[in-house]
mmCIF file with all atom_site columns, C-alpha atoms in Angstrom:
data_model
loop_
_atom_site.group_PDB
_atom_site.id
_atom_site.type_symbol
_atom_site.label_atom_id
_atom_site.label_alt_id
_atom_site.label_comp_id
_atom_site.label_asym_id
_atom_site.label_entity_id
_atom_site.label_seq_id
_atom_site.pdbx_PDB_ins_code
_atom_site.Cartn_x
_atom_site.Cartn_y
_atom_site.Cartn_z
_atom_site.occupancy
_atom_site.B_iso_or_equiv
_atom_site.pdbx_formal_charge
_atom_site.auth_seq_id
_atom_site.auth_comp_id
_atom_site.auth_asym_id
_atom_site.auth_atom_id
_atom_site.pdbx_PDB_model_num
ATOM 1   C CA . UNK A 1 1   ? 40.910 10.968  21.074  1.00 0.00 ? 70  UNK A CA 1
ATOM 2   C CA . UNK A 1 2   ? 38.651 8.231   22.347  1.00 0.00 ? 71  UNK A CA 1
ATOM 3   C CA . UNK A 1 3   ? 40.210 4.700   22.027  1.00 0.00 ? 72  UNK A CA 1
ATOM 4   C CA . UNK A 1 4   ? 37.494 2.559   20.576  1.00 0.00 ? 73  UNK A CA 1
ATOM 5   C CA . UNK A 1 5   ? 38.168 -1.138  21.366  1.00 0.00 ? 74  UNK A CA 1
ATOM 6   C CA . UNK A 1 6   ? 36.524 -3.502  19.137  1.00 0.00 ? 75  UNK A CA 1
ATOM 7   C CA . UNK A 1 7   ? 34.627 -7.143  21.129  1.00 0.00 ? 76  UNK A CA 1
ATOM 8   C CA . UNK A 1 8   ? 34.617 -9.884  18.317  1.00 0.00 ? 77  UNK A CA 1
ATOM 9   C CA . UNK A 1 9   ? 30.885 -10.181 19.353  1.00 0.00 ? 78  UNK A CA 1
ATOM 10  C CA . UNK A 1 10  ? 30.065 -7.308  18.104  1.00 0.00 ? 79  UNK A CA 1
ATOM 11  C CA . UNK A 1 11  ? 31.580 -7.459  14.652  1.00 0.00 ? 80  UNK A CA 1
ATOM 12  C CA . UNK A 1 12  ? 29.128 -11.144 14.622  1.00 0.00 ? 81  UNK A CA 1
ATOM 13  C CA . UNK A 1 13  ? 25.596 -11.114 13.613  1.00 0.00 ? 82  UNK A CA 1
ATOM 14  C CA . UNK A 1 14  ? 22.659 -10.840 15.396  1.00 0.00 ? 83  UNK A CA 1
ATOM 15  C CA . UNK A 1 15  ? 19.531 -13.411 14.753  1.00 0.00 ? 84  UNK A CA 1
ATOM 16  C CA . UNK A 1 16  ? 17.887 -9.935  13.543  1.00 0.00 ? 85  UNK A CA 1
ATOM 17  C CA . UNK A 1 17  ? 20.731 -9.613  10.803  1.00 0.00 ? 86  UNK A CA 1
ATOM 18  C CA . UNK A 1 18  ? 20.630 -13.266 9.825   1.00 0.00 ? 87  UNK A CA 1
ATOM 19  C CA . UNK A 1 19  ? 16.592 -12.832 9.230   1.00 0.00 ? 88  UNK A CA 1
ATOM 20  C CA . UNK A 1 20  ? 17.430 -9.824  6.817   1.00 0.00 ? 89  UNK A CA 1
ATOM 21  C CA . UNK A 1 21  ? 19.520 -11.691 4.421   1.00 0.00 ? 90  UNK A CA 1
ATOM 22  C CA . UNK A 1 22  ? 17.577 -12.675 1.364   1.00 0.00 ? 91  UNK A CA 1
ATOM 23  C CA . UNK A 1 23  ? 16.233 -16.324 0.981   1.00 0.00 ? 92  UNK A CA 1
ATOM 24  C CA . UNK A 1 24  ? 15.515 -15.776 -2.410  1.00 0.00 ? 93  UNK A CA 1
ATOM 25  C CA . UNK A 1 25  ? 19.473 -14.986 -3.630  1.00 0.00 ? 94  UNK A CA 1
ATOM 26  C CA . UNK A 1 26  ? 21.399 -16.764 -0.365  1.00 0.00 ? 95  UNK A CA 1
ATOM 27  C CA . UNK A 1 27  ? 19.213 -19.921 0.946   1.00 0.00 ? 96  UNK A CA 1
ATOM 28  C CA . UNK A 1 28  ? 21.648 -21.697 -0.204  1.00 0.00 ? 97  UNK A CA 1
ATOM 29  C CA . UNK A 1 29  ? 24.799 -20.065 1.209   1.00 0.00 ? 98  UNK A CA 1
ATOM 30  C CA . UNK A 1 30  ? 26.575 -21.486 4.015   1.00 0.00 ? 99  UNK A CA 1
ATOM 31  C CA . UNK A 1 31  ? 25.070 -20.150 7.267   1.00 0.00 ? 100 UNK A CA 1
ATOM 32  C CA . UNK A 1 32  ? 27.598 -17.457 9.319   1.00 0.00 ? 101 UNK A CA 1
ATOM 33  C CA . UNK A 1 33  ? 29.258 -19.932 12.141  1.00 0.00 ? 102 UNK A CA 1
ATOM 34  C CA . UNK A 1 34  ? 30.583 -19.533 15.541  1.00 0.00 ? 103 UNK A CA 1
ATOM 35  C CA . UNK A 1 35  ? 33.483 -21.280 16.521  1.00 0.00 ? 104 UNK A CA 1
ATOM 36  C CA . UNK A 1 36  ? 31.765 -24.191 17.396  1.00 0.00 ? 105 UNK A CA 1
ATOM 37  C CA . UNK A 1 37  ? 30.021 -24.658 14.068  1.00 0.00 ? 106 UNK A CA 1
ATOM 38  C CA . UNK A 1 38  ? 26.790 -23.984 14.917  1.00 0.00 ? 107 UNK A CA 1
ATOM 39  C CA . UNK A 1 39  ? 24.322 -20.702 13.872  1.00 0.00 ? 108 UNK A CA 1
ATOM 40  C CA . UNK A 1 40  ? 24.758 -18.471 16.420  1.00 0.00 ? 109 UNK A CA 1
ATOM 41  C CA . UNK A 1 41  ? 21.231 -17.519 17.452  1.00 0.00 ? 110 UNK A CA 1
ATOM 42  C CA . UNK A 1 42  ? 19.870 -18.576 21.366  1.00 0.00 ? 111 UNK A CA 1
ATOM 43  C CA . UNK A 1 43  ? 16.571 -19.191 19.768  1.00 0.00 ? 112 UNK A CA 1
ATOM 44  C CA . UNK A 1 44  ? 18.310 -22.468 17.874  1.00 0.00 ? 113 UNK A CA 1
ATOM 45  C CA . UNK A 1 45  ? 19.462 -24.120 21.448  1.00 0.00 ? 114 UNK A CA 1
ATOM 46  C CA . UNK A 1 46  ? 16.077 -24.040 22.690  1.00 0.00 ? 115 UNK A CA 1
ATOM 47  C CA . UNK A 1 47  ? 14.019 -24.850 19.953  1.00 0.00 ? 116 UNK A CA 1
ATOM 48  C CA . UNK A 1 48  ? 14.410 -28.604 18.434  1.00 0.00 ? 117 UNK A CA 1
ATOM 49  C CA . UNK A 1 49  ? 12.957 -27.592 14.817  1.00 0.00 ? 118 UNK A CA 1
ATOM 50  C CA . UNK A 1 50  ? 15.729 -24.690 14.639  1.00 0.00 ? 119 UNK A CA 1
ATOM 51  C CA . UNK A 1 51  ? 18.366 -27.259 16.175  1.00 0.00 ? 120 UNK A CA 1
ATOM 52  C CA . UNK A 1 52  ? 17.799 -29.779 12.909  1.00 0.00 ? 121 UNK A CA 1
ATOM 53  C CA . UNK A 1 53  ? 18.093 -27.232 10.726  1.00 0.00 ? 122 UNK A CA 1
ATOM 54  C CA . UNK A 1 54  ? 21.500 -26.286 12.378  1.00 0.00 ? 123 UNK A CA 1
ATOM 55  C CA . UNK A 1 55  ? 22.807 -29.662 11.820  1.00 0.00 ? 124 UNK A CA 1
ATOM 56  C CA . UNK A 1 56  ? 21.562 -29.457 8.553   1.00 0.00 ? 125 UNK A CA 1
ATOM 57  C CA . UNK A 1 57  ? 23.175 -26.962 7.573   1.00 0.00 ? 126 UNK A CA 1
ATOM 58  C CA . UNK A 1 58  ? 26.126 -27.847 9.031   1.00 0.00 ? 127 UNK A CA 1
ATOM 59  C CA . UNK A 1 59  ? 26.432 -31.344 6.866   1.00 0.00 ? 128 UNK A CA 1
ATOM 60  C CA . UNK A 1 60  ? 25.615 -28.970 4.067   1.00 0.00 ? 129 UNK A CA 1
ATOM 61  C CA . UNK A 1 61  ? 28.506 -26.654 4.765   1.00 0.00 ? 130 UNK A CA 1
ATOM 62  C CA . UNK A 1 62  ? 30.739 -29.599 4.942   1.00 0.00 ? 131 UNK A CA 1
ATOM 63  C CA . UNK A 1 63  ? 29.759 -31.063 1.839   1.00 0.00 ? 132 UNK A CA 1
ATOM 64  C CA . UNK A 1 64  ? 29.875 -28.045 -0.002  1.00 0.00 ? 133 UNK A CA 1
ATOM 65  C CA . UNK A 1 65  ? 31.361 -27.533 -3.330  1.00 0.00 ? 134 UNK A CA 1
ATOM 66  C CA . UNK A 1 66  ? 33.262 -24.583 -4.288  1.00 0.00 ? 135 UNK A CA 1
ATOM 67  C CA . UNK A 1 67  ? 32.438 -23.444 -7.523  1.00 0.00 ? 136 UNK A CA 1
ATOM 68  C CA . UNK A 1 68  ? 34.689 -21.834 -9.696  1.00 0.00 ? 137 UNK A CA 1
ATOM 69  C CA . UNK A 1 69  ? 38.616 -21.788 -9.354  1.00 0.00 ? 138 UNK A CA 1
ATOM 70  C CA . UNK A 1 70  ? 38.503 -18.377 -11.861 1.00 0.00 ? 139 UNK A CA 1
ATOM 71  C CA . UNK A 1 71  ? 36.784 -15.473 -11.734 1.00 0.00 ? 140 UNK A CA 1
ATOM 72  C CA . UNK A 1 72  ? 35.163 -16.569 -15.113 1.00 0.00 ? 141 UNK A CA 1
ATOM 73  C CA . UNK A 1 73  ? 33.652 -19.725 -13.592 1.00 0.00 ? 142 UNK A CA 1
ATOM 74  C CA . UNK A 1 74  ? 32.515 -17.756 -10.309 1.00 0.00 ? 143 UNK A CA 1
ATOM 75  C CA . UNK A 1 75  ? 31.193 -14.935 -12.238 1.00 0.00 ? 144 UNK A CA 1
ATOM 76  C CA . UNK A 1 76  ? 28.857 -17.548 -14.691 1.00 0.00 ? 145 UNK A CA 1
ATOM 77  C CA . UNK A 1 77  ? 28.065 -19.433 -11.174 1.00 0.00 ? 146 UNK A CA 1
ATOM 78  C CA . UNK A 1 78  ? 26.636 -16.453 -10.055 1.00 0.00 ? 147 UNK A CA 1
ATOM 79  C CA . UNK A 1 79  ? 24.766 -15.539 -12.727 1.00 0.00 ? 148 UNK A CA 1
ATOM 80  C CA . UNK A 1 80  ? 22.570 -18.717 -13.211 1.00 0.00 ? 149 UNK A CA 1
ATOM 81  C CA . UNK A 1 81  ? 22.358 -19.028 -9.553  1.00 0.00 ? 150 UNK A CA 1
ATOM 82  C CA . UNK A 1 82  ? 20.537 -15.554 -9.761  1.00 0.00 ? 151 UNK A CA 1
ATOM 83  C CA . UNK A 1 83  ? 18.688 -16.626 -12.938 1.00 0.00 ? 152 UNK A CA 1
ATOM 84  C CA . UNK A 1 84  ? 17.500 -19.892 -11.402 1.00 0.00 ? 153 UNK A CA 1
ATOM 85  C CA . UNK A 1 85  ? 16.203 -18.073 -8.646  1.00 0.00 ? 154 UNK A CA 1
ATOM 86  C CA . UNK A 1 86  ? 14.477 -14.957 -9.901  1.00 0.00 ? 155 UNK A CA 1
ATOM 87  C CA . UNK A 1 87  ? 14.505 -16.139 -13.401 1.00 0.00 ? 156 UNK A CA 1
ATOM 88  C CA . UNK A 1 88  ? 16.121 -12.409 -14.573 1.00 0.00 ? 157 UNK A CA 1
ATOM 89  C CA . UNK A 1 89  ? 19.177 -12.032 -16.247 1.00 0.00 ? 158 UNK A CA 1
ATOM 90  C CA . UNK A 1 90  ? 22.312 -10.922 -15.304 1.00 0.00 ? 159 UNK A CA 1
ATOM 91  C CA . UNK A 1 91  ? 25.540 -9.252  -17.113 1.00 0.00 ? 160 UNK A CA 1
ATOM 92  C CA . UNK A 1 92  ? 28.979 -8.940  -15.565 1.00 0.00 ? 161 UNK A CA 1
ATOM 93  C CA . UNK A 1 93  ? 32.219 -7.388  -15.922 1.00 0.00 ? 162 UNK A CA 1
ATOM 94  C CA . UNK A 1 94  ? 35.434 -8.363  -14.718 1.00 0.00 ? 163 UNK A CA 1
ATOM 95  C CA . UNK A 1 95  ? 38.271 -6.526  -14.924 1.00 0.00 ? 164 UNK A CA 1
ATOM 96  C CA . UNK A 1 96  ? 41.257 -4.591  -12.585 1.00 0.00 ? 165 UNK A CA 1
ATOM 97  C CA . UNK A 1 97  ? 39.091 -1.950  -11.274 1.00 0.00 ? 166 UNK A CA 1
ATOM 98  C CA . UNK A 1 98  ? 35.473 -1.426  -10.255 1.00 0.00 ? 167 UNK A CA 1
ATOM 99  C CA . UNK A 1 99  ? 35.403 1.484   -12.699 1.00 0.00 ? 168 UNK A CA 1
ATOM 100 C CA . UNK A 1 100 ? 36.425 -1.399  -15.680 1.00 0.00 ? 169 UNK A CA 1
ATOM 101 C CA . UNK A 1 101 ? 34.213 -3.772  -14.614 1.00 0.00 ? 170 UNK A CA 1
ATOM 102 C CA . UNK A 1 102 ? 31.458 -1.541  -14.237 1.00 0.00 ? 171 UNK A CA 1
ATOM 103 C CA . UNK A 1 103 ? 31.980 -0.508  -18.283 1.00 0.00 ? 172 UNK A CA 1
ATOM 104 C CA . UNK A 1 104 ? 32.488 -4.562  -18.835 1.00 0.00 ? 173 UNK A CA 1
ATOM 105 C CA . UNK A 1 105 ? 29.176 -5.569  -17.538 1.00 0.00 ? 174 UNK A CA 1
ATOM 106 C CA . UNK A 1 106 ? 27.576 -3.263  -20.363 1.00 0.00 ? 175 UNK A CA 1
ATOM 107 C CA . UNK A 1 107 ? 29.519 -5.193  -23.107 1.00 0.00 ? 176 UNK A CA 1
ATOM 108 C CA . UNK A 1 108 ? 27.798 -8.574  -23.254 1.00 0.00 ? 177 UNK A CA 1
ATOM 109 C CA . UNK A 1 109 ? 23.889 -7.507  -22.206 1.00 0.00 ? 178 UNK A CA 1
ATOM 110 C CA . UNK A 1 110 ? 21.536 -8.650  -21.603 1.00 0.00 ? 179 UNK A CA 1
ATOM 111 C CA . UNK A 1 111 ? 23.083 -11.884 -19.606 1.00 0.00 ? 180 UNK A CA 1
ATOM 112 C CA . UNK A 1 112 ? 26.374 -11.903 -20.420 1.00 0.00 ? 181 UNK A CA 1
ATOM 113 C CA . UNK A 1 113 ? 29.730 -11.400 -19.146 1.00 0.00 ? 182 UNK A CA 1
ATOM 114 C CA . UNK A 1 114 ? 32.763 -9.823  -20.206 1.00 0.00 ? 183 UNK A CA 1
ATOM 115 C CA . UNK A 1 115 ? 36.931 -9.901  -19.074 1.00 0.00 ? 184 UNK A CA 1
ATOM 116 C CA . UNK A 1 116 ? 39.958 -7.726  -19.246 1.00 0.00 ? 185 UNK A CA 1
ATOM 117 C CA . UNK A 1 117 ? 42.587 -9.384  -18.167 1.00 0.00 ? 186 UNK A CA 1
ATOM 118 C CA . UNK A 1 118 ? 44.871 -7.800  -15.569 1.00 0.00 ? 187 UNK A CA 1
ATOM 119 C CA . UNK A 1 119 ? 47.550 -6.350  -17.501 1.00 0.00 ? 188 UNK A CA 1
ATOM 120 C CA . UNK A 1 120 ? 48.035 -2.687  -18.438 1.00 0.00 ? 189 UNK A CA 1
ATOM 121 C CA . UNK A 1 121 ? 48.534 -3.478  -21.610 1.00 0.00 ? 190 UNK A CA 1
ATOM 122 C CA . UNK A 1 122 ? 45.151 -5.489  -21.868 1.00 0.00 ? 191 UNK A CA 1
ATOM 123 C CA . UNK A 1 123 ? 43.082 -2.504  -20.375 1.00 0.00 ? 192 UNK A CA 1
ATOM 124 C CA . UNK A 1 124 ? 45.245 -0.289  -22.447 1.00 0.00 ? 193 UNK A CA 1
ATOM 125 C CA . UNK A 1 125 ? 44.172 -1.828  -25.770 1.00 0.00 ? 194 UNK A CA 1
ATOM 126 C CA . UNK A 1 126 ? 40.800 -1.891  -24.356 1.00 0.00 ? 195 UNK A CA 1
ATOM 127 C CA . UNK A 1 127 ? 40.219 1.878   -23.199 1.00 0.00 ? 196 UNK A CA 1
ATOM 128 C CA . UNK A 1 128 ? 41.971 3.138   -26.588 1.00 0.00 ? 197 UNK A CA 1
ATOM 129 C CA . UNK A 1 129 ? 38.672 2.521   -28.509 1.00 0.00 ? 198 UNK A CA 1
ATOM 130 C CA . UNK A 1 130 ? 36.256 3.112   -25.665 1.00 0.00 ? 199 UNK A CA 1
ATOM 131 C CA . UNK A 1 131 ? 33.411 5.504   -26.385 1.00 0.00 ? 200 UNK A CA 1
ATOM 132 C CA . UNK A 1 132 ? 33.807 8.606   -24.182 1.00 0.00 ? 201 UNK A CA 1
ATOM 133 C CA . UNK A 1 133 ? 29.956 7.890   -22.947 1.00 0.00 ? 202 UNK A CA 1
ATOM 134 C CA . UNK A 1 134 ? 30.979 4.837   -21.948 1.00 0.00 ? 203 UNK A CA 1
ATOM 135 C CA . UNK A 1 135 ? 33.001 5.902   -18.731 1.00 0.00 ? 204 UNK A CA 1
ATOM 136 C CA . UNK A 1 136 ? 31.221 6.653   -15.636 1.00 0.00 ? 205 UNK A CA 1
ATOM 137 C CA . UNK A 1 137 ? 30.619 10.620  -14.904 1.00 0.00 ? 206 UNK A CA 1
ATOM 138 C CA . UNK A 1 138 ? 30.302 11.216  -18.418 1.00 0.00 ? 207 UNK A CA 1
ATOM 139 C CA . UNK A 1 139 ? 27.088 11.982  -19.415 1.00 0.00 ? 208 UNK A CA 1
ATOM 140 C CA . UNK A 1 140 ? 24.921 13.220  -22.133 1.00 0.00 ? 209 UNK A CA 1
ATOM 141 C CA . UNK A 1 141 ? 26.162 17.282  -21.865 1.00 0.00 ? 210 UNK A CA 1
ATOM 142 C CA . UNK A 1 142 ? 29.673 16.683  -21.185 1.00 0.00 ? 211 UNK A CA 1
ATOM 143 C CA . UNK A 1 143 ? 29.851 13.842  -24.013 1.00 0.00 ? 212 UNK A CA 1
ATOM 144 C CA . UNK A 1 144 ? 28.561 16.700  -26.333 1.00 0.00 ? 213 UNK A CA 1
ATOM 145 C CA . UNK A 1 145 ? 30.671 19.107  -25.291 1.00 0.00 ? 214 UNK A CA 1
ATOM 146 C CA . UNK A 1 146 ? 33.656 16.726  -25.868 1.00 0.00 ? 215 UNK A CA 1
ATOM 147 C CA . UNK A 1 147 ? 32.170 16.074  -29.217 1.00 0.00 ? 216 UNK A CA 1
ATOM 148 C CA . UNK A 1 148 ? 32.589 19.478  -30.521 1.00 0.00 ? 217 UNK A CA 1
ATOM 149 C CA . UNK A 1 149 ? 36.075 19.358  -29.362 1.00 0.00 ? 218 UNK A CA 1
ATOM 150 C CA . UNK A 1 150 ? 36.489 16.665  -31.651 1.00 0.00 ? 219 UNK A CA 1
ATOM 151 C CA . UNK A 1 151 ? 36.795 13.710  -28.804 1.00 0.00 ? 220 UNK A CA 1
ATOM 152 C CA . UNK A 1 152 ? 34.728 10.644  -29.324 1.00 0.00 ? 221 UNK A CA 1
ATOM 153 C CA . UNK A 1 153 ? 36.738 7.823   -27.765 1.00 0.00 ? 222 UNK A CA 1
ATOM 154 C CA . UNK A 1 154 ? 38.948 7.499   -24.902 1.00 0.00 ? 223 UNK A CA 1
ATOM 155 C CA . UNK A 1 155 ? 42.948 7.577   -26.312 1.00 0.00 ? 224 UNK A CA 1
ATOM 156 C CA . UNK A 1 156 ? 41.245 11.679  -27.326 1.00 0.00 ? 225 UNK A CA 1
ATOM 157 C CA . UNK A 1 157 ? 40.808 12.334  -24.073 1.00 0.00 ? 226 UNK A CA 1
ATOM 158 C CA . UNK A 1 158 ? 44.032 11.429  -22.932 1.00 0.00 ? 227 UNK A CA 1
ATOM 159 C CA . UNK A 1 159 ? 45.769 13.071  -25.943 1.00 0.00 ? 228 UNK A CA 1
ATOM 160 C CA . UNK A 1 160 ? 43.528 16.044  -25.170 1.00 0.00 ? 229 UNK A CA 1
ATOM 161 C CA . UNK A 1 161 ? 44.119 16.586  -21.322 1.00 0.00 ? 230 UNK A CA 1
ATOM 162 C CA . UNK A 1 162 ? 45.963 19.910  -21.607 1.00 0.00 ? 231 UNK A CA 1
ATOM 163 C CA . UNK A 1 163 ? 43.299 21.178  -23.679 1.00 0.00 ? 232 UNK A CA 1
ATOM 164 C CA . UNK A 1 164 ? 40.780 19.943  -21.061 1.00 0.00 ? 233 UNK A CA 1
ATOM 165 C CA . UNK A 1 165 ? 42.660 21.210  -18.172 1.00 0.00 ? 234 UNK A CA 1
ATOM 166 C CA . UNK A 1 166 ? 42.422 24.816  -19.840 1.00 0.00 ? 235 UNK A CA 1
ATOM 167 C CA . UNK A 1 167 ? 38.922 24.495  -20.925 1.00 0.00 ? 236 UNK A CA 1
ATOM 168 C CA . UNK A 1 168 ? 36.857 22.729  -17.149 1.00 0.00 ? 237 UNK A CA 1
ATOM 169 C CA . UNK A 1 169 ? 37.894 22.827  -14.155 1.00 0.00 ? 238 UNK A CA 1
ATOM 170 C CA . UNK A 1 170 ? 40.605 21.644  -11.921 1.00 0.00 ? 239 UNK A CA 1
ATOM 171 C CA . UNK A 1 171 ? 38.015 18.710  -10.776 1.00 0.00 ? 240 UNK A CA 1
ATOM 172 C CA . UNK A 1 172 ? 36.716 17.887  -13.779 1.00 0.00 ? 241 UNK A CA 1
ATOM 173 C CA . UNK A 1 173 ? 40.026 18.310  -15.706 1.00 0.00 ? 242 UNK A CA 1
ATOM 174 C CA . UNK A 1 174 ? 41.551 15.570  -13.282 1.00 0.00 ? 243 UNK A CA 1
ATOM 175 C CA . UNK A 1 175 ? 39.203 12.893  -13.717 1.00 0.00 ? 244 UNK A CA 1
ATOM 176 C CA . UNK A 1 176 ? 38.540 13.392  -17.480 1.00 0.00 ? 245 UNK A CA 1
#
């Protein structure tokens, strides 16, 4: 076993990985500082163009405003920030689980958003009535073949499971 120690300056970006982040999305994020507050990059201490933009964006980090104190009002931020700036939509789910939020974000389209709170009751009441083809791995053949079991929606599949255990396999079985 190799022991693999980890140099904070490593884990810290590199000018190259600061010129890959998108303008179009992030110009407007606070830059990645250093301890001293500054954009680490050596090209910014020698060039006096780069070295106003640092202090720039400094002032601007310090004024920042943080948007949003609930996932709601971070989740709308973020969608007109990427509507102002591509002028595209976007949709959004939030929920306890990427798996819910993925099946959220389909629920309000186009540019919309949608929340289950995180309670199990809440995502209880809101799988019950879910479409099988709604959750993520089922697709057209499997939704079929669940059909002509007689399960459409979600609370079937559950009531269903030692059928389904019986009828696909162990893997399959599990995650249904």
């Amino acid at each position: 076993v190799t022991n693999v120690k980890e140099n904070k300056d490593d884990l810290e970006p590199s000018c190259e990985d600061l010129k890959n982040i998108s303008p179009i999305l992030f110009e407007d994020s606070p830059p990645i500082l250093s301890q001293h507050g500054s954009v680490q990059c050596e090209i910014q201490q020698t060039d006096p163009h780069l070295q106003s933009i640092d202090k720039e964006l400094h002032q601007q980090q310090k004024e920042a405003n943080v948007f949003g104190v609930t996932a709601e009002e971070a989740v709308r931020e973020m969608r007109f920030r990427i509507e102002q700036k591509t002028k595209l939509t976007a949709s959004a789910g939030i929920a306890p689980n990427m798996m819910l939020s993925k099946v959220c974000s389909d629920m309000n389209k186009p540019n919309g958003q949608y929340r289950i709170p995180a309670d199990s009751i809440a995502v209880m009441d809101f799988i019950k009535n879910l479409p099988i083809r709604k959750v993520p791995g089922i697709g057209k053949v499997t939704e079929k073949l669940l059909n002509a079991l007689g399960i459409t929606k979600c609370t079937e599949l559950y009531q269903q499971g030692a059928l389904l255990s019986l009828l696909f396999s162990e893997s399959s079985s599990y995650h249904f």
